[in-house]
Tab-separated table of C-alpha atoms and ligand atoms in Angstrom:
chain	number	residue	atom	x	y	z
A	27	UNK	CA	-2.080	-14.781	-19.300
A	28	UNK	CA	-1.569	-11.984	-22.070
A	29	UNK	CA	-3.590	-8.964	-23.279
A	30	UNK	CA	-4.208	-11.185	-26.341
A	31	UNK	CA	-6.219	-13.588	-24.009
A	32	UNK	CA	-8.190	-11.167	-22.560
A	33	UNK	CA	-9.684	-10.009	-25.750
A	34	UNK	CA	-8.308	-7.048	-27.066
A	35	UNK	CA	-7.194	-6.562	-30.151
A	36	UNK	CA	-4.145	-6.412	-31.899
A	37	UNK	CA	-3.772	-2.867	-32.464
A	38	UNK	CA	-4.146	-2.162	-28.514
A	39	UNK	CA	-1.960	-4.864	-27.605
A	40	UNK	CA	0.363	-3.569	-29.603
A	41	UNK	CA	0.434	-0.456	-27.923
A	42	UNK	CA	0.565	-2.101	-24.788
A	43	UNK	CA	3.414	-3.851	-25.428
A	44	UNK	CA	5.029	-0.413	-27.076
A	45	UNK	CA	4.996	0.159	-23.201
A	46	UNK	CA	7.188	-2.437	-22.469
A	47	UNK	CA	3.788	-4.483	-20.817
A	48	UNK	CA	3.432	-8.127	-21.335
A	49	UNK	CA	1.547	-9.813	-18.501
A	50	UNK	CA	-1.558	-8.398	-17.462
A	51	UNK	CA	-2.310	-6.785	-14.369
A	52	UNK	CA	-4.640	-8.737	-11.797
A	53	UNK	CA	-7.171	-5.893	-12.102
A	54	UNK	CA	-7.071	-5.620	-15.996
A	55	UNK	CA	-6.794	-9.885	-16.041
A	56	UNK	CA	-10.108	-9.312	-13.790
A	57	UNK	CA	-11.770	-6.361	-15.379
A	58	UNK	CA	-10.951	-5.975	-18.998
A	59	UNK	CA	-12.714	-9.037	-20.351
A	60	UNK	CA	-15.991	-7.928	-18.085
A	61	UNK	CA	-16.057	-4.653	-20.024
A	62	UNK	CA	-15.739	-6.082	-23.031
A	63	UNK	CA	-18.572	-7.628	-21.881
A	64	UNK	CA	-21.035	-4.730	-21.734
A	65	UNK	CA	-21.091	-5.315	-17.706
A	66	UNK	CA	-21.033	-2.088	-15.905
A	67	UNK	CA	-18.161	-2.704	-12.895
A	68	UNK	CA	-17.519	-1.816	-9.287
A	69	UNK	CA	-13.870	-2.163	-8.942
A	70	UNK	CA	-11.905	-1.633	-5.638
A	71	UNK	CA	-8.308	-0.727	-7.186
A	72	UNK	CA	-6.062	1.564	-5.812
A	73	UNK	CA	-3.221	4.272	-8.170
A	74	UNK	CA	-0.422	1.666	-8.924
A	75	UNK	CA	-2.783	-1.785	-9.978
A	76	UNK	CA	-2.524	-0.819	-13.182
A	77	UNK	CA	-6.237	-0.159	-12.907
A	78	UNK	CA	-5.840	3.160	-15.783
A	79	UNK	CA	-4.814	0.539	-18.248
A	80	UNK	CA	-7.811	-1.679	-17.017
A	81	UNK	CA	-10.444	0.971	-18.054
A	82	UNK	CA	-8.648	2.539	-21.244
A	83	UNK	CA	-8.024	-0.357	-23.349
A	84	UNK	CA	-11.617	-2.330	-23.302
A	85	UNK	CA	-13.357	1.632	-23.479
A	86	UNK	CA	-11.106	1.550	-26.251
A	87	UNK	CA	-11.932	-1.540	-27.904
A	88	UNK	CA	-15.838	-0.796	-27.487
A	89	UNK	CA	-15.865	2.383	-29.468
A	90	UNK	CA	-13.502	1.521	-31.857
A	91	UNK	CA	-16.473	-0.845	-32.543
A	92	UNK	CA	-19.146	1.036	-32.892
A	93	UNK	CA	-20.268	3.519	-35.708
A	94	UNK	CA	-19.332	7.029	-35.502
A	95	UNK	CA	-21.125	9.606	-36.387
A	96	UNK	CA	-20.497	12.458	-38.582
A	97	UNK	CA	-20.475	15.451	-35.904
A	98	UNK	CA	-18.217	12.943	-33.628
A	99	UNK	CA	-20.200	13.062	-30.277
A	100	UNK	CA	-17.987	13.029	-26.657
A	101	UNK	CA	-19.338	8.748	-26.657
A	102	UNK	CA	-16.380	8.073	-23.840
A	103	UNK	CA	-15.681	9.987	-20.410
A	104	UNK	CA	-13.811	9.404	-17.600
A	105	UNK	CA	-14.279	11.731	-14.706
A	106	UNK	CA	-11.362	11.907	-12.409
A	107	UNK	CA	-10.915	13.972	-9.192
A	108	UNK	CA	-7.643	16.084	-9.805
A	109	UNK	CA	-6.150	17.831	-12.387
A	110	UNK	CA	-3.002	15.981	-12.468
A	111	UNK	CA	-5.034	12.430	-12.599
A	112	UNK	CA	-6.983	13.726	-15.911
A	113	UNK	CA	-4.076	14.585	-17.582
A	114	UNK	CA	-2.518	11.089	-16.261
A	115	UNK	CA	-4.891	9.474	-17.669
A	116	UNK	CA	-5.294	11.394	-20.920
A	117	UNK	CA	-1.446	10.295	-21.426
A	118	UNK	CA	-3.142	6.857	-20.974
A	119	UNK	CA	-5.577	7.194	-23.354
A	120	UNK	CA	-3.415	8.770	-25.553
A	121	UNK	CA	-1.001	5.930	-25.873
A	122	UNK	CA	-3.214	2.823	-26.213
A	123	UNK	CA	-5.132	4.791	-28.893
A	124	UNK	CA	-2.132	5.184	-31.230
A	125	UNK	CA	-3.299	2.185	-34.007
A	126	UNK	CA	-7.065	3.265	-33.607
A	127	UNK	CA	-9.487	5.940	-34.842
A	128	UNK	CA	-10.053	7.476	-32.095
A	129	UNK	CA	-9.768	11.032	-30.628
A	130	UNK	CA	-9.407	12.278	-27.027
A	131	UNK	CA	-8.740	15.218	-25.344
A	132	UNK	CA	-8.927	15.978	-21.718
A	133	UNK	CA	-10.356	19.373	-19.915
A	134	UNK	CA	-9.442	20.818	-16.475
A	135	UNK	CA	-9.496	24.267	-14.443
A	136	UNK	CA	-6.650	25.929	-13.633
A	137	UNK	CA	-6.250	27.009	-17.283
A	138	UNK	CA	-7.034	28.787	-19.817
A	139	UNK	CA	-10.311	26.864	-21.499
A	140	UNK	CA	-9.622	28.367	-25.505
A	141	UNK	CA	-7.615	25.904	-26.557
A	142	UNK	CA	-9.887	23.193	-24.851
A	143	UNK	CA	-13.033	24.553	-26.421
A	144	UNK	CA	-11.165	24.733	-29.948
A	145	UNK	CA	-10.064	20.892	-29.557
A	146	UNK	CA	-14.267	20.107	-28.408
A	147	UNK	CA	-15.234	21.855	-31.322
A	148	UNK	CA	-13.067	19.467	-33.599
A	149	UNK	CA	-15.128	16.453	-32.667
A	150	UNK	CA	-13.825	13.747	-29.881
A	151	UNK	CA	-14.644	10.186	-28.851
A	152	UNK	CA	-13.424	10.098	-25.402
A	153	UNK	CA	-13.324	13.385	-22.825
A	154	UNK	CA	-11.149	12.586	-19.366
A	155	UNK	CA	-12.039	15.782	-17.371
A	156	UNK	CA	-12.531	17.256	-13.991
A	157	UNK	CA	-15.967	18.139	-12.657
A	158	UNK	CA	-15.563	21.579	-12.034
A	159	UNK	CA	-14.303	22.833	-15.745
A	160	UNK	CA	-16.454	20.506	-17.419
A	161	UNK	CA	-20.149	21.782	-15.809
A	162	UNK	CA	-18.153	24.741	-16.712
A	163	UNK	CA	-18.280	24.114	-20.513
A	164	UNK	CA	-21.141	22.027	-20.484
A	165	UNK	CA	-23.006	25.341	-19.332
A	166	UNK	CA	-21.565	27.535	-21.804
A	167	UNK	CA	-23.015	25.041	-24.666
A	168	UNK	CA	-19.603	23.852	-25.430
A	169	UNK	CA	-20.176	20.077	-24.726
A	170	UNK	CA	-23.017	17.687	-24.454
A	171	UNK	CA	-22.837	14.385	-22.797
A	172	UNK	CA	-26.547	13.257	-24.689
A	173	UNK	CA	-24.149	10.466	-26.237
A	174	UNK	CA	-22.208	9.034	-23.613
A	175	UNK	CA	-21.747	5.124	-24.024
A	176	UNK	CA	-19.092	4.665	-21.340
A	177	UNK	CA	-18.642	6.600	-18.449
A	178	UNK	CA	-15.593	5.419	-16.182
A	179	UNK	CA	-15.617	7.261	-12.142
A	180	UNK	CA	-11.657	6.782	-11.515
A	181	UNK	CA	-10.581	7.731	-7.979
A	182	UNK	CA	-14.443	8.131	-6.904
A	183	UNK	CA	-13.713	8.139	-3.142
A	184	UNK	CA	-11.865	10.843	-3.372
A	185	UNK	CA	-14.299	12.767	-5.786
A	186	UNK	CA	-16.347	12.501	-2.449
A	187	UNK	CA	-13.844	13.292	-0.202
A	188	UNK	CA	-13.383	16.683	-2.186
A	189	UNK	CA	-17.119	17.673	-2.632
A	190	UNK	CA	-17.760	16.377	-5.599
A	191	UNK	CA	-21.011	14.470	-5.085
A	192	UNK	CA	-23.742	17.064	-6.541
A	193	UNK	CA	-21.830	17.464	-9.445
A	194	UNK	CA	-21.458	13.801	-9.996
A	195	UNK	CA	-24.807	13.252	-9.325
A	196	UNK	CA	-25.804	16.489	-12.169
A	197	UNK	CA	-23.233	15.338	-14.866
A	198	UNK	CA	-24.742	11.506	-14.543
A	199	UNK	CA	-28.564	13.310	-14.708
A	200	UNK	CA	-27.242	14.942	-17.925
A	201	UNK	CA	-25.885	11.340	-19.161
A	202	UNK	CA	-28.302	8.584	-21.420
A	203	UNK	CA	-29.815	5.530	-18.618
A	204	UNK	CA	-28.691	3.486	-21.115
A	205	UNK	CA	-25.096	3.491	-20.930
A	206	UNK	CA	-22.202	1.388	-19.729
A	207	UNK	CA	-20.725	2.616	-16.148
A	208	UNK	CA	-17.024	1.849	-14.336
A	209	UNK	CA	-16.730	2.884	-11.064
A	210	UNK	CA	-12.855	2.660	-9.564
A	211	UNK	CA	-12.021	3.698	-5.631
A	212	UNK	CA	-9.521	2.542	-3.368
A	213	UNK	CA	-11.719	2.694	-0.903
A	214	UNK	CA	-15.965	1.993	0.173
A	215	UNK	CA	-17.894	3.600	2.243
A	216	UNK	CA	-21.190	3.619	2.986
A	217	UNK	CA	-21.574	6.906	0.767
A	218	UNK	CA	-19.476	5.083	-2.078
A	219	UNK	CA	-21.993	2.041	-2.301
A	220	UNK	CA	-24.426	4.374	-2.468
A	221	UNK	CA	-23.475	6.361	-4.546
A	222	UNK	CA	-22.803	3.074	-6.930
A	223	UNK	CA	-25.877	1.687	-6.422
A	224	UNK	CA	-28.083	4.640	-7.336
A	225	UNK	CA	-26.655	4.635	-11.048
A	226	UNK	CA	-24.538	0.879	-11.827
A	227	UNK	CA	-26.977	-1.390	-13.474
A	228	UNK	CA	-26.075	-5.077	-11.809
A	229	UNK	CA	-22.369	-4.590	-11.644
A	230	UNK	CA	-19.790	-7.026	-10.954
A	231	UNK	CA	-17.091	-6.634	-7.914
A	232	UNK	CA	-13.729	-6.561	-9.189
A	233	UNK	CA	-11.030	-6.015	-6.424
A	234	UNK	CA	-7.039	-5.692	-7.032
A	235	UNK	CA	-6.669	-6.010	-3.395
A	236	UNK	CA	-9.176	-6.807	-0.219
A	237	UNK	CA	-11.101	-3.980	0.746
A	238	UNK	CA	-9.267	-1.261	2.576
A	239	UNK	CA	-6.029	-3.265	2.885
A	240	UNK	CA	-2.655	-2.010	1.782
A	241	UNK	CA	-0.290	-3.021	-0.557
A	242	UNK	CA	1.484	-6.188	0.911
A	243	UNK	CA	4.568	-5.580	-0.770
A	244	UNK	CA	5.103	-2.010	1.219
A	245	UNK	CA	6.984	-1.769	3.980
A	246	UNK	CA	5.236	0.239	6.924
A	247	UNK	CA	6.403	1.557	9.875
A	248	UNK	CA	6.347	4.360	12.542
A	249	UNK	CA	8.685	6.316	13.870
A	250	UNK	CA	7.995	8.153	17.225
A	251	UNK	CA	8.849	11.603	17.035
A	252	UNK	CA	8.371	15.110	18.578
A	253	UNK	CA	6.601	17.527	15.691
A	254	UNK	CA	9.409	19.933	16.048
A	255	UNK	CA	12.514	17.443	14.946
A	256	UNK	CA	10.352	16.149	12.099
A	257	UNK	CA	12.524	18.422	9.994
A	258	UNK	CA	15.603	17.144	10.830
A	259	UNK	CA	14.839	13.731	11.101
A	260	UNK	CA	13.597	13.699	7.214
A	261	UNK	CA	16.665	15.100	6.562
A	262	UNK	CA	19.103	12.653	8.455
A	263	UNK	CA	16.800	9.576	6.833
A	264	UNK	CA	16.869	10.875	3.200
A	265	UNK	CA	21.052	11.610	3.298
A	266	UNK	CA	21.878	8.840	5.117
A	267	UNK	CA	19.695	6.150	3.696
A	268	UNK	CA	21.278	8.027	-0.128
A	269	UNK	CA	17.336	8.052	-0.778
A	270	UNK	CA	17.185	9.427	-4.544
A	271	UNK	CA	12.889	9.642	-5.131
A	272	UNK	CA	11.300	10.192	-2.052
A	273	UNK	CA	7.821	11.294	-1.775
A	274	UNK	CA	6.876	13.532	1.351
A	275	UNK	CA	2.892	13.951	2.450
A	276	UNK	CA	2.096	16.958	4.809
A	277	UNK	CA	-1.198	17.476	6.248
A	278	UNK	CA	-1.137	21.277	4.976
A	279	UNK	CA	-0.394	23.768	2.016
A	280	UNK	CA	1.918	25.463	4.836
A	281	UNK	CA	3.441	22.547	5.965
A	282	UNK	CA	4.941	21.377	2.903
A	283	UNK	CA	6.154	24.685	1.856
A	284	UNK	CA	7.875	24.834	5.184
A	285	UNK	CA	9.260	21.660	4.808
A	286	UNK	CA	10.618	21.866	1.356
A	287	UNK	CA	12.556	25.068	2.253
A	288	UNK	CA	13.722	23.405	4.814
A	289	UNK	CA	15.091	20.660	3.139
A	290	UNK	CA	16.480	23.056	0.192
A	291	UNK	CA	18.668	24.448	2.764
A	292	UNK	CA	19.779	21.461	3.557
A	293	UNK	CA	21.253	20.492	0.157
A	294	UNK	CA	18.246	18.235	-0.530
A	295	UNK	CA	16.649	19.163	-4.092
A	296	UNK	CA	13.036	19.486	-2.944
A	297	UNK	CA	9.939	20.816	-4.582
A	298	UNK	CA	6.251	21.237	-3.046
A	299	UNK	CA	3.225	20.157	-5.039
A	300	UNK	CA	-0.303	21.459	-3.579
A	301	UNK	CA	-3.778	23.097	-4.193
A	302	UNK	CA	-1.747	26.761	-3.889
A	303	UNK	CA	0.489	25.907	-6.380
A	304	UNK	CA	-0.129	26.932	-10.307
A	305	UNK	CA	-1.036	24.078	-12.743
A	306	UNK	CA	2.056	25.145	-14.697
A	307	UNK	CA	4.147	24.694	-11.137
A	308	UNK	CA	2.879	21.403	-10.130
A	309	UNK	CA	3.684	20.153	-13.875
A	310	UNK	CA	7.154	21.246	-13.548
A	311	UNK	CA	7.578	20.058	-10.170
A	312	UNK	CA	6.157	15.993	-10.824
A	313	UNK	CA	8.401	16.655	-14.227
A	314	UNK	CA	11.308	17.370	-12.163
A	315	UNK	CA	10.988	14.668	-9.806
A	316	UNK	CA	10.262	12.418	-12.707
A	317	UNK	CA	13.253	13.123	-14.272
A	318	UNK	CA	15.321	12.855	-11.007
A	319	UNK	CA	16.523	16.143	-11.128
A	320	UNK	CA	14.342	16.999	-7.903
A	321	UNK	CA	15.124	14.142	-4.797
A	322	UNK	CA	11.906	15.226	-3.044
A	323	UNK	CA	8.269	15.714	-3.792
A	324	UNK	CA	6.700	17.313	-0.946
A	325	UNK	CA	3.002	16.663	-1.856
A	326	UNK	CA	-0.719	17.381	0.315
A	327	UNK	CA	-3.152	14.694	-0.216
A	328	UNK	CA	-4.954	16.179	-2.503
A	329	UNK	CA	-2.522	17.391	-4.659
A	330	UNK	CA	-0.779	13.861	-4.643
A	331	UNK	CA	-3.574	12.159	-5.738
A	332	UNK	CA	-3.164	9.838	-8.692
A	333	UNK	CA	0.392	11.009	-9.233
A	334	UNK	CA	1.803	8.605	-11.405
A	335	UNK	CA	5.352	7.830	-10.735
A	336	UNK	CA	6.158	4.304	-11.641
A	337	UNK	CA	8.888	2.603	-8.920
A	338	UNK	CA	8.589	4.712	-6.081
A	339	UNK	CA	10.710	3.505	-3.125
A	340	UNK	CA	10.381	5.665	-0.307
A	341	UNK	CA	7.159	7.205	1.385
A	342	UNK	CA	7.284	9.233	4.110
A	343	UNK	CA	4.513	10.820	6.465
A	344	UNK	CA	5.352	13.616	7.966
A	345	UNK	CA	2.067	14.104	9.529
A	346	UNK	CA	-0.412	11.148	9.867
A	347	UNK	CA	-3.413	12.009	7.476
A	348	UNK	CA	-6.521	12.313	9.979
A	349	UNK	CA	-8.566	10.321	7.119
A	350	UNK	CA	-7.633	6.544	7.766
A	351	UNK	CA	-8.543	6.465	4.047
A	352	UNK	CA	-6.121	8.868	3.277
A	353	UNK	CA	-3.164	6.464	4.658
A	354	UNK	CA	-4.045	3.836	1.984
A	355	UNK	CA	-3.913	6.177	-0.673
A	356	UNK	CA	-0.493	7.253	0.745
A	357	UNK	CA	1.399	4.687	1.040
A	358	UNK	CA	-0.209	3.461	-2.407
A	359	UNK	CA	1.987	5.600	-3.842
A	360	UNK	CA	4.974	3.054	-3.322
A	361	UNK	CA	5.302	-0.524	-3.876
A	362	UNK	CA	4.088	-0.111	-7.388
A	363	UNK	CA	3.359	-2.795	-10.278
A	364	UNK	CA	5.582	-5.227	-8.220
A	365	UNK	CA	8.117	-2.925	-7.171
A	366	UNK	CA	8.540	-3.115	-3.532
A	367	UNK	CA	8.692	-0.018	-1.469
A	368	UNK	CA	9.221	1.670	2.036
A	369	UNK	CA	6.665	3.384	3.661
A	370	UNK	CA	7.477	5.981	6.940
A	371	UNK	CA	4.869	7.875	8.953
A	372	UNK	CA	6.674	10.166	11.823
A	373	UNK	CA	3.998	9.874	14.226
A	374	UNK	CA	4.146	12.442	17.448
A	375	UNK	CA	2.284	11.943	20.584
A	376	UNK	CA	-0.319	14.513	19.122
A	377	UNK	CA	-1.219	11.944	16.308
A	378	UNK	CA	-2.270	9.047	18.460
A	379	UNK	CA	-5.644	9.203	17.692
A	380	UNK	CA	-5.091	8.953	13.929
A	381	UNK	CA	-2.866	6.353	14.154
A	382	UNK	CA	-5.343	4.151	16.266
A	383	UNK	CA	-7.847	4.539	13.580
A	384	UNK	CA	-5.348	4.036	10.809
A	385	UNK	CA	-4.351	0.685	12.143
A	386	UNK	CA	-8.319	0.055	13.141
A	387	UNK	CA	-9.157	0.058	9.083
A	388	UNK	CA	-5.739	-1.979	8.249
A	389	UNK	CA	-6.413	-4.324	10.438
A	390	UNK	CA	-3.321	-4.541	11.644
A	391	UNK	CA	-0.324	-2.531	14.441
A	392	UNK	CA	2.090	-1.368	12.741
A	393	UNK	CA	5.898	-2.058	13.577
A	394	UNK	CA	7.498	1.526	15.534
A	395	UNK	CA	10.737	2.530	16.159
A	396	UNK	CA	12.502	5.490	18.051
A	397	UNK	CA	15.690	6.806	16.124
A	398	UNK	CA	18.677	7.466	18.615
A	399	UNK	CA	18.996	11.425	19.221
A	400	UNK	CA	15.596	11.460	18.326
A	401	UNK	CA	13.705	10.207	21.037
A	402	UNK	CA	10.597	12.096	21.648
A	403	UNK	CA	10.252	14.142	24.858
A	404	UNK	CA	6.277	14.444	24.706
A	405	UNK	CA	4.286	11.667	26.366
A	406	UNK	CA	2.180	9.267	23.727
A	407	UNK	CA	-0.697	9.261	25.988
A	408	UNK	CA	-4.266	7.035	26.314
A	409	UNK	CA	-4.517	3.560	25.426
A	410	UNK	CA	-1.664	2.889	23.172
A	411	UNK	CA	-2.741	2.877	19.372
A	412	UNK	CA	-0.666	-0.733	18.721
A	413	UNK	CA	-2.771	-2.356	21.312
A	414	UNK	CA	-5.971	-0.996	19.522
A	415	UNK	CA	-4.410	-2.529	16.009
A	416	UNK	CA	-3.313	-6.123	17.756
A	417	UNK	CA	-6.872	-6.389	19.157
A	418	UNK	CA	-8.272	-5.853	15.490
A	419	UNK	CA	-5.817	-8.595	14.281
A	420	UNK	CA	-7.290	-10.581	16.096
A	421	UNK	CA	-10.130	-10.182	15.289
A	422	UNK	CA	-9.415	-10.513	11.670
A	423	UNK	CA	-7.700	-13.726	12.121
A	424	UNK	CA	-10.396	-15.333	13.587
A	425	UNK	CA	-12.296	-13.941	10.838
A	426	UNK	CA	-10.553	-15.320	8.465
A	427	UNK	CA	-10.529	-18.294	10.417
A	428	UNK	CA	-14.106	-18.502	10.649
A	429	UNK	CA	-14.555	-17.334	14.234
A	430	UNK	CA	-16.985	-14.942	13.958
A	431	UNK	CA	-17.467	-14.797	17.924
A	432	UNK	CA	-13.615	-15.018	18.158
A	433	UNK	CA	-13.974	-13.089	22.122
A	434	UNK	CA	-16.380	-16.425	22.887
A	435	UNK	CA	-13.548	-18.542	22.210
A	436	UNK	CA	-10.519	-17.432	23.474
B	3	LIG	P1	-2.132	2.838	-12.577
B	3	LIG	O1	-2.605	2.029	-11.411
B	3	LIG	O2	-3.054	2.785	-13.730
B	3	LIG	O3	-1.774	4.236	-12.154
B	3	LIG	O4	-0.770	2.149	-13.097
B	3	LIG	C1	0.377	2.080	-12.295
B	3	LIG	C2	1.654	1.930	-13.097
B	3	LIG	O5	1.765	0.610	-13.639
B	3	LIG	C3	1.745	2.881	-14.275
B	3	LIG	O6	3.061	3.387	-14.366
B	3	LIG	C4	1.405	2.005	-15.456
B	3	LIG	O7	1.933	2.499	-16.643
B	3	LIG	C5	2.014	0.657	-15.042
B	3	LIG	N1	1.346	-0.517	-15.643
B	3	LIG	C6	0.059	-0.613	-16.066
B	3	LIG	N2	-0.201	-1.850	-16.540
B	3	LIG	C7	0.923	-2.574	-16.395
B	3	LIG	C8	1.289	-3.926	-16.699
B	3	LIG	N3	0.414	-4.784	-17.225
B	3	LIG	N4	2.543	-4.314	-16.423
B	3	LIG	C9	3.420	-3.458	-15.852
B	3	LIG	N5	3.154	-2.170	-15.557
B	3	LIG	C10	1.923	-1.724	-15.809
């Protein structure tokens, strides 16, 4: 299969291939030529499926093939939860567009909006943007989504997850009926479907991997722990395992600061990423880390979100999200475009509970270990969380299996 096949045209694929891609994605094989289609889309695709690529190059195509007019209506926009996704993405659309006429630009808070309102004013195609800054501008008369052809929702679970659903729901009331609609999440629940149904015309399911599974190719396990030799078990893992890129989640803004001095001292480059942080900080910190000159990424949830960083081997959890959901997106961060990758959660007795429902929505227990000197001293108590995950294997085996009533049978 090549981009050729799918039906783009030369110009994109030769920007494509400028990136060194050849072989399509299984999301873009699956979703590009339904786009090009005119179909709106549902797709289940988590950060790493090369799902940005599967949304930017047909959106592309389309308007490229359509007329413009003269005052050069926003006619693309992709609405993305975080600040550092939009600008992801922008780099996306930015790329792919280089043999076409079209114009992009992408608007978040966090900065100053001059320079964003200057580049509106010049005319664009395609907006990526946050929800915040861009009711924002749209209430200050500085943009007007009247002529939006293609919307794309990347990362829509967490859009909910962050409060986002009222202004969804007043940025699509602001948007044409008629109008072609992508919606990407890692994730459904029942408020996702809902939220799909009540503005995708008959859209198509397009899934990168099964609903609310994890990456096969990434490496999970547990390690039991007490919370207070967390710290120093990181730091053991990361020097003796010579672990160059490592990406660390805490549960809090605290937490990772905390940890990330911590580390410092300890001789490990580290930098923290989170919602305390300036935009300007968080750039130079994912630059850093990019560039290897910073070993550690220290990173809340939603700060990580959408980070793109290509090849990432190790994952840790230093604290267990307590959104199941939250674990997939994790441990998505590794393992990427065929790259296989390591993923760590230090679990102590505290975190039971989320563990048992992060192994409830995988499906499966995962594998635990207890490091020597490190053995925790606090009881895991209640009904061990691995016995809660091997009865839900089961139960998805003999789904899979056909056993619906798999307890009649046994
Ligand atoms: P995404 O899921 O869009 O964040 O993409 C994950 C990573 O895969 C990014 O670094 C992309 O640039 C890269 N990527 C996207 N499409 C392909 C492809 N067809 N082949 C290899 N890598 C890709």
């Amino acid at each position: 299969m090549t981009f050729e096949s799918l039906g783009l045209k030369t110009e994109l694929v030769k920007a494509v291939e400028n990136k060194g891609y050849t072989i399509p994605s299984p999301i873009q094989e699956k979703a590009i030529p339904l786009v090009l289609e005119g179909r709106d889309v549902l797709a289940s695709a988590q950060t790493g499926t090369g799902k940005t690529a599967g949304f930017t190059l047909p959106m592309l195509q389309i308007l490229t093939s359509l007329p413009i007019k003269h005052n050069r209506p926003i006619r693309g926009i992709v609405l993305t939860p975080t600040r550092e996704l939009a600008a992801q993405v922008y780099e996306n659309v930015v790329e792919y567009s280089e043999y076409v006429n079209i114009k992009s630009t992408v608007i978040f808070g966090g900065v100053k909006q001059k320079a964003q309102v200057r580049t509106l004013q010049q005319g664009i195609d395609i907006l990526v943007a946050t929800p915040g800054r861009l009711l924002d501008l749209i209430s200050q008369g500085f943009i007007s989504l009247k002529n939006i052809e293609i919307l794309v929702l990347d990362e829509a679970d967490r859009m909910l997850d962050m409060g986002f659903l009222r202004d969804i729901k007043k940025l699509l009331s602001m948007m044409p009926n008629k109008k072609q609609s992508l919606l990407f999440s890692a994730t459904f629940s029942k408020e996702i479907k809902k939220l799909a149904n009540s503005f995708l015309q008959n859209p198509i399911l397009v899934e990168a991997t099964p609903e609310n599974s994890t990456a096969e190719k990434v490496n999970q396990k547990v390690i039991k722990v007490d919370q207070g030799r967390k710290g120093e078990l990181a730091i053991k893992l990361i020097k003796e395992g010579g672990w160059k890129q490592v990406l660390i989640f805490t549960r809090t803004k605290h937490g990772a600061n905390k940890l990330t001095q911590k580390l410092n001292k300890a001789k490990i480059t580290a930098a923290a990423i989170h919602g305390n942080k300036s935009q300007g900080a968080r750039t130079r910190a994912l630059a850093g880390f990019k560039e290897n000159k910073v070993r550690v990424l220290v990173a809340t949830d939603i700060a990580a979100r959408g980070l793109d960083i290509p090849l990432l081997p190790h994952v840790i959890n230093f604290e267990l999200p307590n959104i199941a959901e939250d674990y997939v997106h994790r441990i998505g961060r590794t393992g990427r475009a065929g790259a296989s990758g390591e993923a760590l959660s230090l679990v102590c007795a505290d975190e039971t509970p989320y563990l048992g429902e992060i192994e409830k929505l995988l499906g499966e227990n995962l594998p635990f270990e207890i490091i020597d000197d490190f053995e925790p001293k606090d009881k895991f108590q209640g009904k061990p969380a691995s016995m809660q995950g091997k009865r839900q294997n089961q139960r998805n085996r003999a789904k899979k299996r056909g056993k619906s009533n798999w307890k009649n049978k046994k």
